[in-house]
């Protein structure tokens, strides 16, 4: 009986450690949509210096980018749409970022 108790304690300790590692894997690193848009803008030359931009997530237009949180690992598709205006005024163009996420 004395040999079984330390063995059970070791098994219990290992199961608790494994469970905490699983919980760490399931934690998501969510950031604000404004931060995500800034990283997309930095990587894309066509929208790098644009001040106004439309952002859609799963067919929903998001107006408050700071109030919306997103997990970058959950993004399945990212499209940048830049339509040139009919005139020559560059400030009239308002590009769009269209984000599709995986459904959990």
Coordinates of N, CA, C and O in Angstrom, one line a residue:
X1 N 0.8 -1.2 0.0 CA 0.0 0.0 0.0 C 0.9 1.3 0.0 O 0.5 2.3 -0.6
X2 N 2.0 1.2 0.7 CA 2.9 2.4 0.8 C 3.5 2.7 -0.6 O 3.8 3.8 -0.9
X3 N 3.7 1.6 -1.4 CA 4.3 1.9 -2.7 C 3.2 2.4 -3.7 O 3.6 3.1 -4.7
X4 N 2.0 2.1 -3.5 CA 0.9 2.6 -4.4 C 0.6 4.1 -4.2 O 0.4 4.8 -5.2
X5 N 0.7 4.6 -3.0 CA 0.4 6.0 -2.8 C 1.3 7.0 -3.5 O 0.8 7.9 -4.2
X6 N 2.6 6.8 -3.5 CA 3.5 7.7 -4.3 C 3.2 7.5 -5.8 O 3.3 8.5 -6.5
X7 N 3.0 6.3 -6.2 CA 2.7 6.1 -7.6 C 1.4 6.8 -8.1 O 1.4 7.5 -9.1
X8 N 0.4 6.8 -7.3 CA -0.9 7.5 -7.6 C -0.6 9.0 -7.6 O -1.2 9.7 -8.4
X9 N 0.2 9.5 -6.6 CA 0.5 10.9 -6.6 C 1.2 11.3 -7.8 O 0.9 12.4 -8.4
X10 N 2.1 10.5 -8.3 CA 2.8 10.9 -9.5 C 1.9 10.9 -10.7 O 1.9 11.8 -11.5
X11 N 1.0 9.9 -10.8 CA 0.0 9.9 -11.9 C -0.9 11.1 -11.9 O -1.2 11.7 -12.9
X12 N -1.3 11.5 -10.7 CA -2.2 12.6 -10.5 C -1.5 13.9 -10.9 O -2.0 14.8 -11.6
X13 N -0.2 14.0 -10.5 CA 0.6 15.2 -10.9 C 0.8 15.3 -12.4 O 0.7 16.4 -13.0
X14 N 1.0 14.2 -13.0 CA 1.2 14.2 -14.5 C -0.1 14.6 -15.2 O 0.0 15.3 -16.2
X15 N -1.2 14.1 -14.7 CA -2.5 14.4 -15.4 C -2.8 15.9 -15.2 O -3.3 16.5 -16.1
X16 N -2.5 16.5 -14.0 CA -2.7 17.9 -13.8 C -1.8 18.7 -14.7 O -2.3 19.7 -15.3
X17 N -0.6 18.3 -14.9 CA 0.3 19.1 -15.7 C -0.1 19.0 -17.2 O 0.0 20.0 -17.9
X18 N -0.5 17.8 -17.6 CA -1.0 17.7 -19.0 C -2.2 18.5 -19.3 O -2.4 19.1 -20.3
X19 N -3.1 18.6 -18.3 CA -4.3 19.3 -18.4 C -4.0 20.8 -18.5 O -4.6 21.6 -19.3
X20 N -3.1 21.3 -17.7 CA -2.7 22.7 -17.8 C -2.0 23.1 -19.1 O -2.2 24.2 -19.7
X21 N -1.3 22.1 -19.7 CA -0.7 22.4 -21.0 C -1.7 22.4 -22.1 O -1.6 23.2 -23.0
X22 N -2.8 21.6 -22.0 CA -3.9 21.7 -23.0 C -4.6 23.0 -22.9 O -5.0 23.6 -23.9
X23 N -4.8 23.5 -21.6 CA -5.5 24.8 -21.5 C -4.6 25.9 -22.1 O -5.2 26.9 -22.6
X24 N -3.3 25.8 -22.0 CA -2.5 26.9 -22.6 C -2.6 26.8 -24.1 O -2.5 27.9 -24.8
X25 N -2.7 25.6 -24.7 CA -2.8 25.5 -26.2 C -4.2 26.1 -26.6 O -4.3 26.6 -27.7
X26 N -5.2 26.0 -25.8 CA -6.5 26.4 -26.2 C -6.7 28.0 -26.1 O -7.7 28.5 -26.6
X27 N -5.8 28.6 -25.3 CA -5.9 30.1 -25.2 C -5.7 30.7 -26.5 O -4.7 30.4 -27.2
X28 N -6.4 31.7 -26.9 CA -6.3 32.4 -28.1 C -5.6 33.8 -27.9 O -5.9 34.4 -26.9
X29 N -4.9 34.2 -28.8 CA -4.2 35.5 -28.7 C -5.1 36.5 -29.5 O -4.8 36.7 -30.7
X30 N -6.1 37.0 -29.0 CA -7.0 38.0 -29.7 C -6.4 39.4 -29.6 O -5.8 39.7 -28.6
X31 N -6.5 40.1 -30.7 CA -6.0 41.5 -30.7 C -7.2 42.3 -31.3 O -8.2 41.8 -31.8
X32 N -7.1 43.6 -31.2 CA -8.1 44.4 -31.7 C -8.0 44.4 -33.2 O -7.0 44.2 -33.8
X33 N -9.2 44.6 -33.9 CA -9.2 44.7 -35.3 C -8.4 45.8 -35.9 O -7.8 45.7 -37.0
X34 N -8.3 46.9 -35.1 CA -7.4 48.0 -35.6 C -6.0 47.6 -35.7 O -5.3 48.0 -36.7
X35 N -5.5 46.8 -34.7 CA -4.1 46.3 -34.8 C -3.9 45.4 -36.0 O -2.9 45.5 -36.7
X36 N -4.9 44.5 -36.2 CA -4.8 43.6 -37.3 C -4.8 44.3 -38.6 O -4.0 44.0 -39.5
X37 N -5.6 45.4 -38.8 CA -5.7 46.1 -40.0 C -4.4 46.9 -40.2 O -3.9 46.9 -41.4
X38 N -3.8 47.4 -39.2 CA -2.5 48.1 -39.3 C -1.4 47.1 -39.8 O -0.5 47.5 -40.6
X39 N -1.4 45.9 -39.4 CA -0.4 44.9 -39.8 C -0.6 44.5 -41.3 O 0.3 44.4 -42.1
X40 N -1.9 44.5 -41.7 CA -2.3 44.2 -43.1 C -1.8 45.4 -44.0 O -1.3 45.2 -45.0
X41 N -2.1 46.6 -43.5 CA -1.7 47.8 -44.3 C -0.2 47.9 -44.4 O 0.3 48.3 -45.5
X42 N 0.5 47.5 -43.4 CA 2.0 47.6 -43.5 C 2.6 46.6 -44.5 O 3.6 46.9 -45.1
X43 N 1.9 45.5 -44.7 CA 2.4 44.5 -45.6 C 1.9 44.7 -47.1 O 2.5 44.1 -48.0
X44 N 0.9 45.5 -47.3 CA 0.3 45.7 -48.6 C 0.7 47.2 -49.1 O 0.2 48.1 -48.5
X45 N 1.4 47.3 -50.1 CA 1.9 48.6 -50.7 C 0.7 49.4 -51.2 O 0.7 50.6 -51.1
X46 N -0.4 48.8 -51.7 CA -1.4 49.6 -52.3 C -2.3 50.3 -51.3 O -3.0 51.3 -51.6
X47 N -2.3 49.9 -50.0 CA -3.1 50.5 -49.0 C -2.2 51.1 -47.8 O -2.8 51.4 -46.8
X48 N -0.9 51.1 -48.0 CA 0.0 51.4 -46.9 C -0.3 52.8 -46.3 O -0.3 53.0 -45.1
X49 N -0.6 53.8 -47.1 CA -0.7 55.2 -46.7 C -2.2 55.7 -46.7 O -2.4 56.9 -46.5
X50 N -3.1 54.8 -46.8 CA -4.5 55.1 -46.8 C -5.0 55.4 -45.4 O -4.7 54.6 -44.5
X51 N -5.8 56.5 -45.2 CA -6.3 56.8 -43.9 C -7.7 56.2 -43.7 O -8.0 55.7 -42.6
X52 N -8.6 56.2 -44.7 CA -9.9 55.7 -44.5 C -10.0 54.3 -45.2 O -9.6 54.2 -46.4
X53 N -10.5 53.4 -44.5 CA -10.6 52.0 -45.1 C -11.9 51.3 -44.6 O -12.3 51.5 -43.4
X54 N -12.5 50.6 -45.4 CA -13.7 49.7 -45.0 C -13.1 48.4 -44.6 O -12.3 47.8 -45.3
X55 N -13.7 47.8 -43.5 CA -13.3 46.5 -43.0 C -14.6 45.7 -42.8 O -15.5 46.1 -42.1
X56 N -14.6 44.5 -43.5 CA -15.7 43.6 -43.3 C -15.2 42.3 -42.8 O -14.2 41.8 -43.2
X57 N -15.9 41.8 -41.8 CA -15.6 40.5 -41.2 C -16.8 39.6 -41.3 O -17.8 39.9 -40.8
X58 N -16.6 38.5 -42.1 CA -17.8 37.6 -42.3 C -19.0 38.3 -42.8 O -20.1 38.2 -42.2
X59 N -18.9 39.1 -43.8 CA -19.9 39.9 -44.4 C -20.6 40.9 -43.5 O -21.8 41.3 -43.7
X60 N -19.9 41.4 -42.5 CA -20.4 42.4 -41.6 C -19.5 43.6 -41.6 O -18.3 43.4 -41.3
X61 N -20.0 44.7 -41.9 CA -19.1 45.9 -42.0 C -18.9 46.4 -40.5 O -19.8 46.6 -39.8
X62 N -17.6 46.5 -40.2 CA -17.2 46.9 -38.8 C -16.8 48.4 -38.9 O -15.9 48.7 -39.6
X63 N -17.5 49.2 -38.1 CA -17.1 50.6 -38.0 C -16.2 50.9 -36.9 O -15.4 51.8 -37.0
X64 N -16.3 50.2 -35.7 CA -15.5 50.5 -34.6 C -14.4 49.4 -34.5 O -14.6 48.3 -34.0
X65 N -13.2 49.7 -35.1 CA -12.2 48.7 -35.2 C -11.5 48.4 -33.9 O -11.0 47.3 -33.7
X66 N -11.5 49.4 -33.0 CA -10.9 49.2 -31.7 C -11.8 48.3 -30.8 O -11.3 47.7 -29.9
X67 N -13.1 48.3 -31.0 CA -14.0 47.6 -30.1 C -14.2 46.1 -30.6 O -14.9 45.4 -29.9
X68 N -13.7 45.8 -31.7 CA -13.9 44.4 -32.2 C -12.5 43.6 -32.1 O -11.5 44.1 -32.5
X69 N -12.6 42.5 -31.4 CA -11.4 41.6 -31.2 C -11.4 40.5 -32.2 O -12.5 40.0 -32.6
X70 N -10.2 40.1 -32.7 CA -10.1 39.0 -33.7 C -8.8 38.2 -33.3 O -7.9 38.7 -32.8
X71 N -8.9 36.9 -33.6 CA -7.8 36.0 -33.5 C -7.2 35.8 -34.8 O -7.8 35.3 -35.7
X72 N -5.9 36.3 -35.0 CA -5.3 36.2 -36.3 C -5.2 34.8 -36.8 O -5.1 34.5 -38.0
X73 N -5.1 33.8 -35.9 CA -4.9 32.4 -36.3 C -6.3 31.9 -36.9 O -6.3 30.8 -37.5
X74 N -7.4 32.6 -36.6 CA -8.7 32.1 -37.0 C -9.1 32.7 -38.4 O -10.1 32.3 -38.9
X75 N -8.2 33.5 -39.0 CA -8.5 34.1 -40.3 C -8.3 33.0 -41.4 O -7.2 32.5 -41.5
X76 N -9.3 32.7 -42.1 CA -9.1 31.7 -43.2 C -8.9 32.4 -44.6 O -8.3 31.8 -45.4
X77 N -9.4 33.6 -44.8 CA -9.3 34.2 -46.1 C -9.2 35.7 -45.8 O -9.9 36.3 -45.0
X78 N -8.3 36.4 -46.5 CA -8.1 37.8 -46.4 C -8.0 38.4 -47.8 O -7.1 38.0 -48.6
X79 N -8.8 39.4 -48.1 CA -8.8 40.0 -49.4 C -8.7 41.5 -49.2 O -9.3 42.1 -48.3
X80 N -7.9 42.1 -50.1 CA -7.8 43.6 -50.1 C -8.3 44.0 -51.5 O -7.8 43.6 -52.5
X81 N -9.3 44.9 -51.4 CA -10.0 45.4 -52.6 C -9.7 46.9 -52.8 O -10.1 47.6 -51.9
X82 N -9.1 47.3 -53.8 CA -8.8 48.7 -54.1 C -9.4 49.0 -55.4 O -8.9 48.5 -56.5
X83 N -10.4 49.8 -55.4 CA -11.0 50.3 -56.7 C -10.6 51.7 -56.9 O -10.7 52.6 -56.1
X84 N -10.1 52.0 -58.1 CA -9.6 53.3 -58.5 C -10.9 54.2 -58.8 O -11.8 53.7 -59.5
X85 N -10.9 55.4 -58.4 CA -12.1 56.3 -58.7 C -12.0 56.7 -60.2 O -11.0 56.6 -60.8
X86 N -13.1 57.2 -60.7 CA -13.2 57.6 -62.1 C -12.3 58.8 -62.3 O -11.7 58.9 -63.4
X87 N -12.2 59.7 -61.4 CA -11.3 60.9 -61.5 C -9.9 60.6 -61.2 O -9.5 59.4 -61.0
X88 N -9.1 61.6 -61.0 CA -7.7 61.4 -60.7 C -7.4 61.7 -59.3 O -6.3 61.6 -58.9
X89 N -8.4 62.0 -58.5 CA -8.2 62.3 -57.1 C -7.9 61.0 -56.3 O -8.8 60.2 -56.1
X90 N -6.7 60.9 -55.8 CA -6.4 59.7 -55.0 C -7.1 59.6 -53.6 O -7.3 58.6 -53.1
X91 N -7.4 60.8 -53.1 CA -8.0 60.8 -51.7 C -9.4 60.3 -51.8 O -10.0 60.0 -50.7
X92 N -10.0 60.2 -53.0 CA -11.4 59.7 -53.1 C -11.5 58.2 -52.9 O -12.6 57.7 -52.6
X93 N -10.4 57.5 -53.2 CA -10.5 56.0 -53.1 C -10.6 55.6 -51.7 O -10.0 56.1 -50.8
X94 N -11.4 54.6 -51.4 CA -11.6 54.0 -50.1 C -11.5 52.5 -50.2 O -12.5 51.8 -50.6
X95 N -10.3 51.9 -50.0 CA -10.2 50.5 -50.2 C -10.9 49.7 -49.1 O -11.3 50.3 -48.1
X96 N -11.0 48.4 -49.4 CA -11.7 47.5 -48.4 C -10.8 46.3 -48.1 O -10.1 45.8 -48.9
X97 N -10.9 45.9 -46.8 CA -10.3 44.7 -46.4 C -11.4 43.8 -46.0 O -12.3 44.1 -45.2
X98 N -11.5 42.6 -46.7 CA -12.5 41.6 -46.4 C -11.9 40.4 -45.8 O -11.0 39.8 -46.3
X99 N -12.4 40.1 -44.5 CA -11.8 39.0 -43.7 C -12.9 38.0 -43.5 O -14.0 38.2 -43.2
X100 N -12.5 36.7 -43.8 CA -13.4 35.6 -43.5 C -12.7 34.7 -42.5 O -11.5 34.4 -42.6
X101 N -13.4 34.4 -41.4 CA -12.8 33.6 -40.4 C -13.4 32.2 -40.3 O -14.5 31.9 -40.9
X102 N -12.7 31.3 -39.7 CA -13.2 29.9 -39.5 C -14.2 29.9 -38.4 O -14.1 30.6 -37.4
X103 N -15.3 29.2 -38.6 CA -16.4 29.1 -37.7 C -16.0 28.0 -36.6 O -15.6 26.9 -36.9
X104 N -16.0 28.4 -35.4 CA -15.6 27.5 -34.3 C -16.8 26.7 -33.8 O -17.9 27.1 -33.8

